[in-house]
């Protein structure tokens, strides 16, 4: 009997974030009959540790710098001693770390890089610091959106055979079994209001101010009929967070908003909300839209990223142009004007769409096919990924 | 000190009512205006409207526009000012009247290539975070002949712009890099820029409408530079804003460089204070839109301008302050930054010298302020 393929997910940290959640979801959903799963956070531990299945071997490297030689050696030693076959990195810093390990001959495992880069609109360049590790330290490139895949081929110059588009998926089980939290009681929101939930760390990319300004644009009666709960790290960028809080006061809507910090029970929060909102200015995913839909929430969000583009014509949410607070205000007003039945129907359509197109098992089979191809276990590459890329 | 208080809401800029507006300011432009309007009418992508603000022309510019309006394939919305506003305020007025989701700026004496609007608008459509796109241009003579030179090169900014797809607010804070007639702006960036703050019109260091728009657009979004030539930019003696070529440029550069070293301290101080006020006004707009990081960047550059104001302290203190500015990169690391360091150093050591040569300085474009004509060599 053949031994199981040993796969290690590698991220910067186990703190809550889109890329980290994707890594955790893949780690949890790889086929256990054929895979043994490891997870390495090269810098810090975090709340997502508790989301990993109990059979996942976890290590936290606590490297202090990008090129922390001692940790590099310790990592290599562990990978060799465990006989890891595939290292699956998430995030560009982590990719460089592993590429360096490969370049130094510390490890020989196949390296799959999963690119979630969300600032391609600002930085389409690919200097030597990006090209060299991608060419010489990465065996397969996965982009979560077609723009990234095109960048990898056209700008970086990777051969098409190395590049696959794999959209993020969502583990429906997490959302089917999560008990609902009564947000009105938990956060003292009062009865009768529509509770909107935004799950996004306080980082500039998430563009909370556009949502705040949109709420401020609503008619006073509409404003008073909603409460917004914002779940996400408030310490990731303290200056940004403080700016957001000052803005809430300036707009005189601070009484409508609760910031609850980072949580590891997002599915339960979503189960207790009436609608999901998301105002990011630029995303490659964004995974949270799928999570809202998996939770049967009607959604008002900015149209950014592969997922938003993929679902925009499906009638499962109201999508508006990023950074346009007037358009987002119109979207919120449209949501408020819907009946409860209409909102529920929108949520149900969203859930159905996730089942059909974004279920985690669909995604993980694509990833497994890439592993198999790298290790010569399959003659075919990730055909689904390739065809998606061609269509994208 | 800022020119506006965050708690004072600005007048609401109305929502877009059409796709593409062109904002055109005119003043005694009868010689060129027909050619410009015809070139706009020949665009592959036609605008929905041209909003024209005439600044009390004394020739037949208005009549020519009205004649064109009769057969124009789009709306012409002409307004004639009751008294002369000047270029910057006139553009502010025109921009405030535009209805478009995207607004392209036009100068009365240029010739647009047919692809210009489509190329700029496509780039804005491609990425909703892009708030402004601007291009290069070919320099043409009064009779329309190609002068064989590009606008960016003539303004000595070609190298800076060609190596960057995205131009950050920090660069616009340090230097004027855009020319209005080459740009198209997303409505929300125009909304954030209006009304123009009074600080722009400070005589010590005026900031023109195009630099202000660029500064705000980069602070509340992304500004892209397209290294393509999309229009003919006419160089002629009557232009209010333009570029210098050949010997004129060499001479002006020499005068500007010497002005850095011999400018009277009082004049230099006024320039720095004016620039600080303008940057703080832009930071205020960025803050208002939730672009806190960009606001902090602008505030830091504004603070550096204030720190360069030489009011008191020993020579050693002033030199120490300059050294600290260099250490933290406050001057920037390009050639203009280095010239500014040298100029500040000279003035620190000999603060009174420039006062004796004041008349000579007043006729020279200054690296510390905005020269006329055009701001082609204006610096930090």
XYZ file of C-alpha atoms in Angstrom:
772
model
C 0.000 0.000 0.000
C 1.318 3.443 -0.963
C 2.019 5.862 1.856
C -0.116 8.961 2.186
C 1.073 12.175 0.553
C 2.401 14.519 3.227
C 1.254 18.080 2.647
C 2.142 21.114 4.742
C 0.206 24.391 4.540
C 2.532 27.296 5.286
C 1.290 30.751 6.253
C 2.735 33.732 8.037
C 0.434 33.299 10.997
C -2.661 31.590 12.308
C -4.357 34.898 12.918
C -7.728 35.487 11.316
C -7.440 36.620 7.713
C -8.660 35.660 4.252
C -5.509 33.867 3.055
C -5.057 32.112 6.395
C -8.670 30.944 6.319
C -8.187 29.493 2.843
C -5.115 27.609 4.085
C -7.036 26.257 7.069
C -9.978 25.220 4.890
C -7.706 23.356 2.483
C -5.877 21.699 5.372
C -9.168 20.547 6.854
C -10.694 19.298 3.630
C -7.844 17.400 1.952
C -8.791 13.762 1.505
C -7.567 11.947 4.612
C -7.400 8.604 2.856
C -4.595 9.889 0.676
C -3.127 12.861 2.539
C -1.445 13.502 5.843
C -1.706 17.183 6.701
C 0.647 19.574 8.479
C 0.305 23.287 9.130
C 3.163 25.709 9.746
C 2.763 29.338 10.808
C 6.192 30.806 10.196
C 5.697 33.787 12.465
C 2.852 33.744 14.974
C 0.129 31.552 16.386
C -3.475 32.745 16.376
C -7.156 32.092 16.784
C -7.393 29.935 13.666
C -5.479 27.155 15.429
C -8.746 26.111 17.027
C -10.361 25.810 13.582
C -7.906 23.183 12.381
C -8.952 19.559 12.591
C -7.341 17.608 15.387
C -5.370 15.380 13.026
C -3.435 18.311 11.575
C 0.132 18.549 12.876
C 0.759 22.197 13.763
C 4.069 23.989 14.166
C 4.679 27.657 14.874
C 8.125 28.737 13.796
C 8.203 32.232 15.340
C 10.689 33.566 12.813
C 11.464 37.165 13.635
C 12.674 38.387 10.255
C 12.244 37.482 6.620
C 15.634 35.818 6.478
C 15.862 34.274 9.947
C 18.595 31.731 9.285
C 18.168 29.692 12.448
C 14.446 29.275 11.868
C 15.146 28.512 8.249
C 17.378 25.638 9.254
C 14.925 24.416 11.897
C 12.125 24.473 9.330
C 14.218 22.546 6.805
C 15.158 19.965 9.371
C 11.516 19.413 10.312
C 10.372 19.137 6.694
C 13.095 16.606 5.923
C 12.557 14.567 9.063
C 8.810 14.320 8.453
C 9.316 13.572 4.775
C 6.949 16.304 3.620
C 6.143 15.923 -0.076
C 4.400 19.226 -0.803
C 4.779 22.625 0.808
C 1.791 24.814 0.030
C 2.589 28.437 0.882
C 0.118 31.311 1.195
C 1.342 34.904 1.001
C 4.327 36.319 -0.830
C 6.618 36.642 2.189
C 6.042 33.004 3.054
C 6.646 32.031 -0.554
C 10.029 33.768 -0.526
C 10.940 32.045 2.727
C 10.301 28.603 1.271
C 11.847 29.468 -2.076
C 15.024 30.416 -0.221
C 14.956 27.104 1.635
C 14.754 25.350 -1.720
C 17.458 27.490 -3.281
C 19.803 26.712 -0.385
C 19.101 23.021 -0.755
C 17.645 22.820 2.735
C 14.472 21.212 1.417
C 13.571 19.246 -1.694
C 9.789 19.097 -1.305
C 7.584 20.388 -4.111
C 6.502 23.967 -3.534
C 3.027 25.184 -4.429
C 2.548 28.928 -4.029
C -1.020 30.137 -3.481
C -1.150 33.830 -4.365
C -3.844 35.946 -2.664
C -2.207 39.307 -3.421
C -4.891 41.976 -3.264
C -2.988 45.049 -4.388
C -2.304 44.163 -7.983
C -3.993 47.415 -9.008
C -1.239 49.318 -7.224
C 1.681 47.095 -7.970
C 1.759 45.118 -11.194
C 5.520 45.075 -11.242
C 7.639 42.022 -10.710
C 11.213 42.886 -9.778
C 14.009 40.407 -9.197
C 12.811 39.932 -5.607
C 9.654 38.405 -7.021
C 10.797 36.856 -10.287
C 13.793 34.947 -8.939
C 11.940 33.041 -6.197
C 8.932 32.422 -8.442
C 11.092 31.015 -11.227
C 13.556 29.075 -9.137
C 11.784 28.226 -5.907
C 8.173 27.553 -6.912
C 6.977 24.426 -8.714
C 3.334 25.415 -9.151
C 1.559 28.764 -8.948
C -2.066 29.061 -7.872
C -3.805 32.397 -8.340
C -7.121 33.039 -6.620
C -8.192 35.323 -9.439
C -7.613 35.423 -13.152
C -5.806 38.783 -13.004
C -3.152 37.224 -10.790
C -2.734 34.292 -13.162
C -2.335 36.635 -16.110
C 0.239 38.612 -14.141
C 2.160 35.438 -13.343
C 2.271 34.469 -17.017
C 2.676 37.859 -18.700
C 4.724 39.837 -16.194
C 6.624 37.199 -14.267
C 7.018 34.957 -17.281
C 5.986 31.684 -15.690
C 5.045 28.973 -18.174
C 1.287 28.501 -18.440
C 1.637 24.877 -17.387
C 2.819 26.045 -13.984
C -0.086 28.421 -13.417
C -3.586 27.477 -12.239
C -6.621 29.484 -11.299
C -8.284 28.120 -8.192
C -11.034 30.303 -6.803
C -11.467 30.291 -3.081
C -14.138 27.998 -1.735
C -15.991 27.715 1.503
C -16.370 24.831 3.899
C -20.150 24.606 4.174
C -19.980 22.375 7.208
C -18.616 25.245 9.295
C -21.699 27.247 8.450
C -24.241 24.484 8.716
C -23.373 23.542 12.250
C -22.584 26.945 13.773
C -25.072 27.969 16.477
C -26.475 31.450 15.942
C -25.435 34.198 18.328
C -28.206 36.618 19.179
C -26.409 39.783 18.134
C -29.130 42.068 19.451
C -28.713 40.749 22.983
C -24.980 40.194 22.828
C -24.184 43.723 21.661
C -27.155 45.612 23.035
C -28.510 46.588 19.623
C -32.150 46.972 20.543
C -35.110 45.218 18.980
C -36.562 45.809 15.563
C -33.407 46.949 13.821
C -31.853 45.242 10.846
C -28.487 43.922 11.975
C -25.748 44.254 9.364
C -22.494 42.395 9.863
C -19.144 43.322 8.334
C -16.337 40.840 8.862
C -13.077 42.564 7.972
C -9.972 43.442 9.891
C -9.422 47.157 10.312
C -6.968 47.624 7.461
C -7.043 50.370 4.811
C -7.741 47.857 2.047
C -11.066 46.964 3.686
C -12.215 50.572 3.351
C -14.578 50.801 6.300
C -14.864 54.580 5.735
C -16.793 54.059 2.510
C -19.350 51.976 4.403
C -19.535 54.538 7.192
C -20.048 57.360 4.723
C -22.698 55.282 2.932
C -24.608 54.831 6.190
C -24.328 58.544 6.848
C -25.908 59.158 3.431
C -29.058 57.201 4.289
C -32.200 59.059 5.242
C -32.414 59.528 9.023
C -35.245 57.003 9.381
C -33.278 54.419 7.425
C -30.181 55.087 9.492
C -32.054 54.479 12.688
C -33.454 51.216 11.366
C -30.052 49.543 11.089
C -27.223 48.536 13.389
C -23.805 47.610 12.102
C -21.559 45.087 13.813
C -17.941 45.159 12.630
C -15.913 42.065 13.411
C -12.163 42.187 12.814
C -8.823 43.029 14.289
C -8.578 46.555 15.621
C -4.852 46.303 16.245
C -3.620 45.362 12.763
C -3.308 49.056 11.860
C -4.003 51.197 14.946
C -3.821 54.523 13.100
C -6.392 53.347 10.575
C -8.662 52.062 13.318
C -8.448 55.350 15.200
C -9.185 57.224 11.979
C -12.280 55.081 11.473
C -13.498 55.703 14.992
C -12.985 59.451 14.623
C -14.876 59.320 11.364
C -17.845 57.571 12.991
C -18.046 60.377 15.523
C -17.631 63.052 12.885
C -20.446 61.522 10.847
C -22.548 61.219 13.995
C -23.298 57.548 13.398
C -21.172 56.069 16.167
C -24.299 54.992 18.044
C -25.242 52.745 15.114
C -21.969 50.829 15.020
C -20.408 48.219 17.307
C -16.812 47.121 16.805
C -16.275 43.753 18.430
C -12.654 43.005 17.555
C -11.338 39.789 16.151
C -13.385 36.619 16.758
C -13.058 32.982 15.843
C -16.806 32.388 15.742
C -17.610 34.286 12.554
C -20.030 31.572 11.343
C -22.078 31.992 14.527
C -22.046 35.758 14.174
C -23.201 35.424 10.574
C -25.941 33.031 11.604
C -27.235 35.735 13.942
C -27.058 38.637 11.484
C -29.719 39.844 9.067
C -27.390 40.827 6.237
C -23.710 40.852 5.340
C -21.947 43.997 4.151
C -18.481 44.439 2.740
C -16.864 47.617 1.421
C -13.333 46.568 0.467
C -11.600 48.697 -2.141
C -9.629 45.853 -3.628
C -9.618 42.120 -3.105
C -8.516 39.026 -4.900
C -11.185 36.798 -3.261
C -12.914 37.959 -1.154
C -13.736 34.846 0.810
C -16.052 36.598 3.231
C -18.678 37.100 0.533
C -18.874 33.344 0.123
C -19.123 32.980 3.886
C -22.042 35.413 4.009
C -23.732 33.401 1.300
C -22.998 30.112 2.988
C -24.789 31.633 5.992
C -27.818 32.507 3.854
C -27.271 36.229 4.335
C -28.386 38.750 1.757
C -25.328 40.760 0.820
C -24.486 44.352 -0.049
C -20.867 44.593 -1.118
C -18.418 46.364 -3.341
C -17.705 44.553 -6.559
C -14.096 43.593 -6.236
C -12.295 40.315 -6.729
C -12.928 37.079 -8.537
C -15.827 35.969 -6.390
C -17.734 39.221 -6.670
C -17.297 39.197 -10.444
C -18.412 35.584 -10.610
C -21.649 36.147 -8.717
C -22.624 39.626 -9.810
C -25.298 38.524 -12.254
C -26.702 35.765 -10.094
C -29.146 37.859 -8.055
C -27.564 36.790 -4.801
C -26.435 40.198 -3.601
C -26.278 43.893 -4.318
C -22.876 44.864 -5.687
C -21.634 48.414 -6.116
C -18.496 50.107 -7.405
C -15.681 50.109 -4.829
C -15.076 53.393 -2.975
C -18.334 54.890 -4.224
C -20.154 55.621 -0.992
C -23.174 57.050 -2.770
C -23.633 53.828 -4.739
C -23.123 51.790 -1.586
C -25.742 53.939 0.149
C -28.134 53.164 -2.696
C -27.356 49.475 -2.215
C -28.093 49.665 1.500
C -31.302 51.561 0.824
C -32.352 48.882 -1.664
C -31.726 46.221 0.959
C -33.786 48.142 3.501
C -36.617 48.469 1.015
C -36.795 44.714 0.485
C -39.272 42.675 2.475
C -37.983 40.096 4.942
C -39.104 37.400 2.513
C -37.178 38.971 -0.337
C -34.041 39.175 1.782
C -34.451 35.562 2.837
C -34.904 34.496 -0.773
C -31.729 36.351 -1.754
C -29.859 34.586 1.044
C -31.185 31.226 -0.035
C -30.129 31.780 -3.649
C -26.673 32.681 -2.392
C -26.403 29.491 -0.378
C -27.450 27.457 -3.401
C -24.832 29.164 -5.569
C -22.116 28.347 -3.053
C -23.172 24.699 -3.011
C -23.032 24.541 -6.794
C -19.874 26.484 -7.525
C -17.836 27.330 -4.457
C -18.137 24.382 -2.135
C -14.799 23.591 -0.539
C -14.748 20.057 -1.913
C -14.810 21.439 -5.460
C -11.821 23.611 -4.663
C -9.826 21.024 -2.798
C -10.143 18.477 -5.603
C -8.471 21.028 -7.898
C -5.691 21.503 -5.379
C -5.202 17.750 -4.969
C -4.938 17.406 -8.740
C -2.111 19.946 -8.739
C -0.280 18.022 -5.995
C -0.730 14.753 -7.911
C 0.618 16.285 -11.068
C 3.687 17.663 -9.296
C 4.505 14.310 -7.758
C 3.916 12.473 -10.988
C 0.920 10.638 -9.623
C -1.267 11.880 -12.418
C -0.497 12.591 -16.040
C -2.976 15.412 -16.213
C -2.521 18.807 -14.735
C -5.293 20.669 -12.993
C -7.518 20.798 -16.015
C -10.320 22.603 -14.280
C -7.973 25.336 -13.196
C -6.583 25.718 -16.691
C -9.963 25.952 -18.293
C -11.052 28.521 -15.753
C -7.975 30.555 -16.518
C -8.641 30.383 -20.220
C -12.176 31.546 -19.653
C -11.134 34.222 -17.205
C -2.984 75.155 10.503
C -5.461 73.942 7.937
C -7.674 75.832 5.611
C -10.775 73.865 6.500
C -12.193 72.230 9.569
C -13.147 68.573 9.336
C -16.410 69.291 11.071
C -17.501 71.745 8.406
C -19.225 69.752 5.692
C -18.471 70.904 2.190
C -21.205 71.567 -0.304
C -22.449 68.312 -1.751
C -21.292 67.580 -5.288
C -24.307 66.200 -7.142
C -24.424 62.642 -8.423
C -23.371 61.888 -11.959
C -26.029 62.351 -14.627
C -24.045 61.195 -17.624
C -20.908 59.251 -18.481
C -18.278 61.632 -19.815
C -17.896 65.398 -19.441
C -15.171 67.604 -20.845
C -14.321 70.684 -18.780
C -12.904 73.455 -20.953
C -11.791 76.905 -19.877
C -11.401 79.615 -22.472
C -9.887 83.069 -22.617
C -9.214 84.891 -25.878
C -8.718 81.616 -27.687
C -10.349 82.362 -31.014
C -7.222 81.420 -32.923
C -7.315 77.795 -31.766
C -10.717 76.981 -30.287
C -12.358 75.681 -33.456
C -9.575 73.187 -34.082
C -9.842 71.909 -30.511
C -13.623 71.539 -30.653
C -13.446 69.772 -34.007
C -10.900 67.352 -32.584
C -13.214 66.585 -29.671
C -16.091 66.060 -32.080
C -13.890 63.551 -33.924
C -13.251 61.404 -30.850
C -13.849 57.659 -31.125
C -15.654 57.959 -27.816
C -17.714 61.118 -27.782
C -18.345 62.945 -24.516
C -21.898 63.572 -23.374
C -21.192 67.237 -22.761
C -18.555 69.919 -22.929
C -18.794 72.328 -20.041
C -17.169 75.573 -21.103
C -16.298 78.380 -18.740
C -15.206 81.497 -20.560
C -13.167 83.912 -18.503
C -14.344 87.144 -20.149
C -12.793 86.734 -23.595
C -12.391 89.933 -25.538
C -12.153 88.297 -28.935
C -14.807 86.202 -30.696
C -14.146 82.983 -28.749
C -17.698 82.863 -27.391
C -19.228 83.408 -30.832
C -17.130 80.599 -32.293
C -18.242 78.250 -29.512
C -21.888 79.157 -30.046
C -21.488 78.509 -33.748
C -19.945 75.116 -33.055
C -22.726 74.294 -30.564
C -25.309 74.466 -33.348
C -23.908 71.366 -35.019
C -22.092 69.662 -32.118
C -22.809 65.946 -31.617
C -23.013 66.500 -27.842
C -24.282 69.128 -25.423
C -22.322 72.361 -25.170
C -22.893 74.071 -21.831
C -21.270 77.473 -22.127
C -21.119 79.989 -19.323
C -19.333 83.345 -19.464
C -17.969 84.748 -16.222
C -19.116 88.183 -15.131
C -15.575 89.066 -14.138
C -12.243 87.406 -14.733
C -11.513 84.572 -12.302
C -8.106 83.403 -13.426
C -7.248 79.934 -14.670
C -7.432 77.933 -11.448
C -10.696 79.389 -10.143
C -12.175 79.185 -13.614
C -11.473 75.457 -13.789
C -12.980 75.011 -10.323
C -16.149 76.648 -11.617
C -16.224 74.493 -14.747
C -15.611 71.279 -12.814
C -18.426 72.101 -10.415
C -20.823 72.265 -13.376
C -19.850 68.911 -14.884
C -22.379 66.069 -14.820
C -20.157 63.194 -15.919
C -19.038 60.099 -14.113
C -15.686 60.811 -15.719
C -14.392 64.286 -16.425
C -11.655 65.098 -18.926
C -9.993 68.504 -18.871
C -9.247 70.491 -21.994
C -7.168 73.540 -22.876
C -8.379 75.797 -25.643
C -5.318 75.577 -27.844
C -4.658 71.834 -28.144
C -5.587 69.167 -30.670
C -6.897 65.866 -29.352
C -6.060 62.665 -31.177
C -9.202 60.626 -31.966
C -8.326 57.888 -29.492
C -7.696 60.205 -26.517
C -10.986 60.004 -24.636
C -11.484 56.309 -25.262
C -8.018 55.461 -24.014
C -8.351 57.514 -20.821
C -11.872 56.377 -20.032
C -11.058 52.709 -20.718
C -8.272 52.942 -18.170
C -10.637 54.445 -15.603
C -13.275 51.814 -16.347
C -10.767 49.027 -15.927
C -10.163 49.641 -12.248
C -12.632 51.517 -10.038
C -9.907 52.443 -7.570
C -8.195 54.529 -10.254
C -9.263 58.133 -9.739
C -7.172 59.804 -12.410
C -5.353 58.907 -15.607
C -3.070 61.242 -17.472
C -1.020 60.836 -20.610
C 1.924 62.302 -22.441
C 1.485 64.659 -25.415
C 3.329 65.701 -28.549
C 4.485 69.310 -28.622
C 3.221 71.169 -31.670
C 3.962 74.676 -32.883
C 1.514 77.545 -33.413
C 0.733 76.283 -36.899
C 0.304 72.712 -35.746
C 3.628 71.345 -36.923
C 5.151 68.583 -34.789
C 8.088 69.925 -32.790
C 9.521 66.446 -32.358
C 9.401 66.501 -28.610
C 7.148 65.002 -25.953
C 5.539 67.070 -23.191
C 6.933 64.940 -20.345
C 10.456 65.258 -21.669
C 10.074 68.993 -22.159
C 8.984 69.267 -18.541
C 11.855 67.028 -17.426
C 9.483 64.500 -15.863
C 9.640 61.742 -18.463
C 12.086 59.594 -16.520
C 10.094 59.977 -13.314
C 6.798 59.004 -14.896
C 7.837 56.267 -17.297
C 9.195 54.088 -14.526
C 5.950 54.287 -12.569
C 2.564 52.940 -13.571
C 1.103 54.432 -10.410
C 2.069 57.896 -9.196
C 1.709 58.286 -5.417
C 0.469 61.420 -3.670
C 3.916 61.973 -2.224
C 5.310 62.754 -5.684
C 2.542 65.220 -6.449
C 3.166 66.853 -3.087
C 6.770 67.428 -4.048
C 6.403 68.311 -7.683
C 3.882 69.222 -10.375
C 3.726 66.269 -12.730
C 0.481 66.663 -14.591
C -0.925 68.973 -17.207
C -4.691 69.383 -17.057
C -5.391 68.769 -20.735
C -3.829 65.291 -20.534
C -6.006 64.016 -17.713
C -9.354 62.390 -17.044
C -10.668 62.209 -13.509
C -13.241 60.044 -11.771
C -16.126 62.053 -10.370
C -15.529 61.207 -6.729
C -11.992 62.614 -6.958
C -13.345 65.830 -8.442
C -15.923 65.905 -5.655
C -13.179 65.542 -3.068
C -11.200 68.367 -4.652
C -14.065 70.891 -4.667
C -14.242 73.613 -3.632
C -10.642 74.537 -4.289
C -9.113 75.916 -1.084
C -8.086 79.553 -1.003
C -4.557 78.443 -0.184
C -4.058 77.512 -3.837
C -4.051 81.136 -4.903
C -1.228 82.192 -2.586
C 1.072 84.362 -4.679
C 4.200 83.121 -2.958
C 3.629 79.578 -4.250
C 0.407 79.224 -6.190
C -0.807 75.712 -6.902
C -2.593 75.316 -10.200
C -5.826 73.389 -10.658
C -4.174 70.392 -12.310
C -1.648 69.821 -9.542
C -4.351 70.206 -6.880
C -6.605 67.740 -8.687
C -3.731 65.271 -9.023
C -2.793 65.636 -5.393
C -6.328 64.977 -4.198
C -6.935 62.194 -6.733
C -3.775 60.398 -5.626
C -4.710 60.861 -1.974
C -8.192 59.394 -2.306
C -7.370 56.757 -4.916
C -4.877 55.723 -7.536
C -3.384 57.888 -10.275
C -2.030 56.223 -13.386
C 0.428 57.730 -15.839
C 0.065 56.531 -19.442
C 3.295 57.012 -21.370
C 1.358 57.445 -24.610
C 0.915 60.643 -26.535
C -2.812 61.311 -26.869
C -2.876 64.908 -28.044
C -0.936 67.681 -29.669
C 0.052 70.218 -27.011
C 0.457 73.578 -28.655
C 3.439 75.735 -27.724
C 2.917 79.402 -28.575
C 3.765 82.807 -27.136
C 0.211 83.648 -25.993
C -0.442 80.603 -23.863
C -1.192 81.141 -20.216
C 0.327 77.839 -19.219
C 2.761 75.970 -21.332
C 6.263 74.681 -21.625
C 9.590 76.098 -22.513
C 11.718 74.554 -25.212
C 15.279 74.864 -26.386
C 17.283 77.864 -25.248
C 14.335 79.295 -23.303
C 14.246 76.171 -21.158
C 17.993 76.153 -20.546
C 17.917 79.797 -19.544
C 14.929 79.322 -17.234
C 16.514 76.320 -15.569
C 19.674 78.260 -14.900
C 17.696 81.094 -13.346
C 15.612 78.671 -11.304
C 18.658 76.851 -9.997
C 20.344 80.084 -8.987
C 17.132 81.296 -7.352
C 17.285 78.354 -4.990
C 20.521 79.663 -3.602
C 19.971 83.384 -3.625
C 16.249 83.739 -2.932
C 15.553 86.096 -0.050
C 14.781 84.222 3.137
C 11.433 85.971 3.525
C 10.326 84.934 0.065
C 11.424 81.367 0.648
C 9.582 81.249 3.967
C 6.368 82.454 2.396
C 6.653 79.776 -0.279
C 7.099 77.041 2.291
C 4.183 78.241 4.393
C 1.971 78.459 1.326
C 2.892 74.952 0.249
C 2.338 73.635 3.773
C -1.158 75.132 3.812
C -1.981 73.580 0.446
C -0.758 70.145 1.475
C -2.651 70.316 4.732
C -5.794 71.177 2.798
C -5.243 68.078 0.653
C -4.615 65.996 3.768
C -7.918 67.243 5.126
C -9.732 66.023 2.024
C -8.006 62.638 2.254
C -8.970 62.325 5.903
C -12.529 63.180 5.090
C -12.668 60.325 2.550
C -11.099 57.873 4.978
C -7.655 57.776 3.361
C -5.853 58.241 6.633
C -2.476 56.877 5.587
C -2.272 59.226 2.624
C -3.349 62.125 4.838
C -0.504 61.368 7.229
C 1.979 61.345 4.350
C 0.820 64.765 3.194
C 0.834 66.142 6.724
C 4.409 64.960 7.173
C 5.523 66.741 3.994
C 3.619 69.849 5.074
C 5.353 69.702 8.438
C 8.684 69.515 6.659
C 7.866 72.675 4.718
C 7.090 74.394 8.003
C 10.351 73.156 9.471
C 12.192 74.748 6.543
C 10.877 78.163 7.461
C 13.883 79.944 8.899
C 12.687 82.263 11.597
C 15.190 81.957 14.388
C 17.872 79.738 15.842
C 21.575 79.500 15.278
C 23.229 78.421 12.059
C 24.064 75.134 13.762
C 20.408 74.563 14.672
C 19.358 75.192 11.112
C 21.998 72.870 9.715
C 20.991 70.203 12.208
C 17.392 70.555 11.082
C 18.426 70.115 7.441
C 20.518 67.062 8.319
C 17.550 65.551 10.124
C 15.361 66.225 7.101
C 17.855 64.407 4.897
C 18.118 61.533 7.358
C 14.390 60.838 7.380
C 14.092 61.336 3.611
C 11.884 64.403 3.959
C 13.505 66.109 0.988
C 12.988 63.094 -1.219
C 15.833 61.331 -2.945
C 15.666 62.764 -6.418
C 17.728 65.561 -7.946
C 15.234 68.225 -6.942
C 15.478 67.058 -3.357
C 19.223 67.345 -3.451
C 19.016 70.847 -4.936
C 16.587 71.808 -2.169
C 19.032 70.517 0.458
C 21.810 72.553 -1.094
C 19.611 75.658 -1.270
C 18.489 75.349 2.340
C 22.077 74.858 3.427
C 23.267 77.970 1.624
C 20.418 80.043 3.053
C 21.086 78.696 6.539
C 24.673 79.770 6.430
C 24.038 83.134 4.805
C 20.417 83.964 5.553
C 20.633 87.682 4.695
C 22.337 87.457 1.340
C 19.339 86.966 -0.866
C 17.627 90.163 0.210
C 20.152 92.148 -1.806
C 19.336 90.369 -5.025
C 15.576 90.383 -4.769
C 14.756 92.045 -8.107
C 16.691 89.440 -10.063
C 14.932 86.605 -8.307
C 11.441 87.882 -8.977
C 11.855 87.409 -12.692
C 13.101 83.845 -12.383
C 11.138 80.603 -12.082
C 11.915 79.231 -8.646
C 12.417 75.657 -7.671
C 10.781 76.437 -4.366
C 7.611 77.923 -5.780
C 5.617 77.760 -8.956
C 7.122 79.529 -11.907
C 5.277 81.069 -14.745
C 4.947 80.059 -17.475
C 3.783 76.593 -16.387
C 5.135 74.701 -13.496
C 7.521 72.595 -15.472
C 10.480 72.881 -13.138
C 8.682 73.502 -9.952
C 9.971 71.494 -7.059
C 9.561 70.719 -3.430
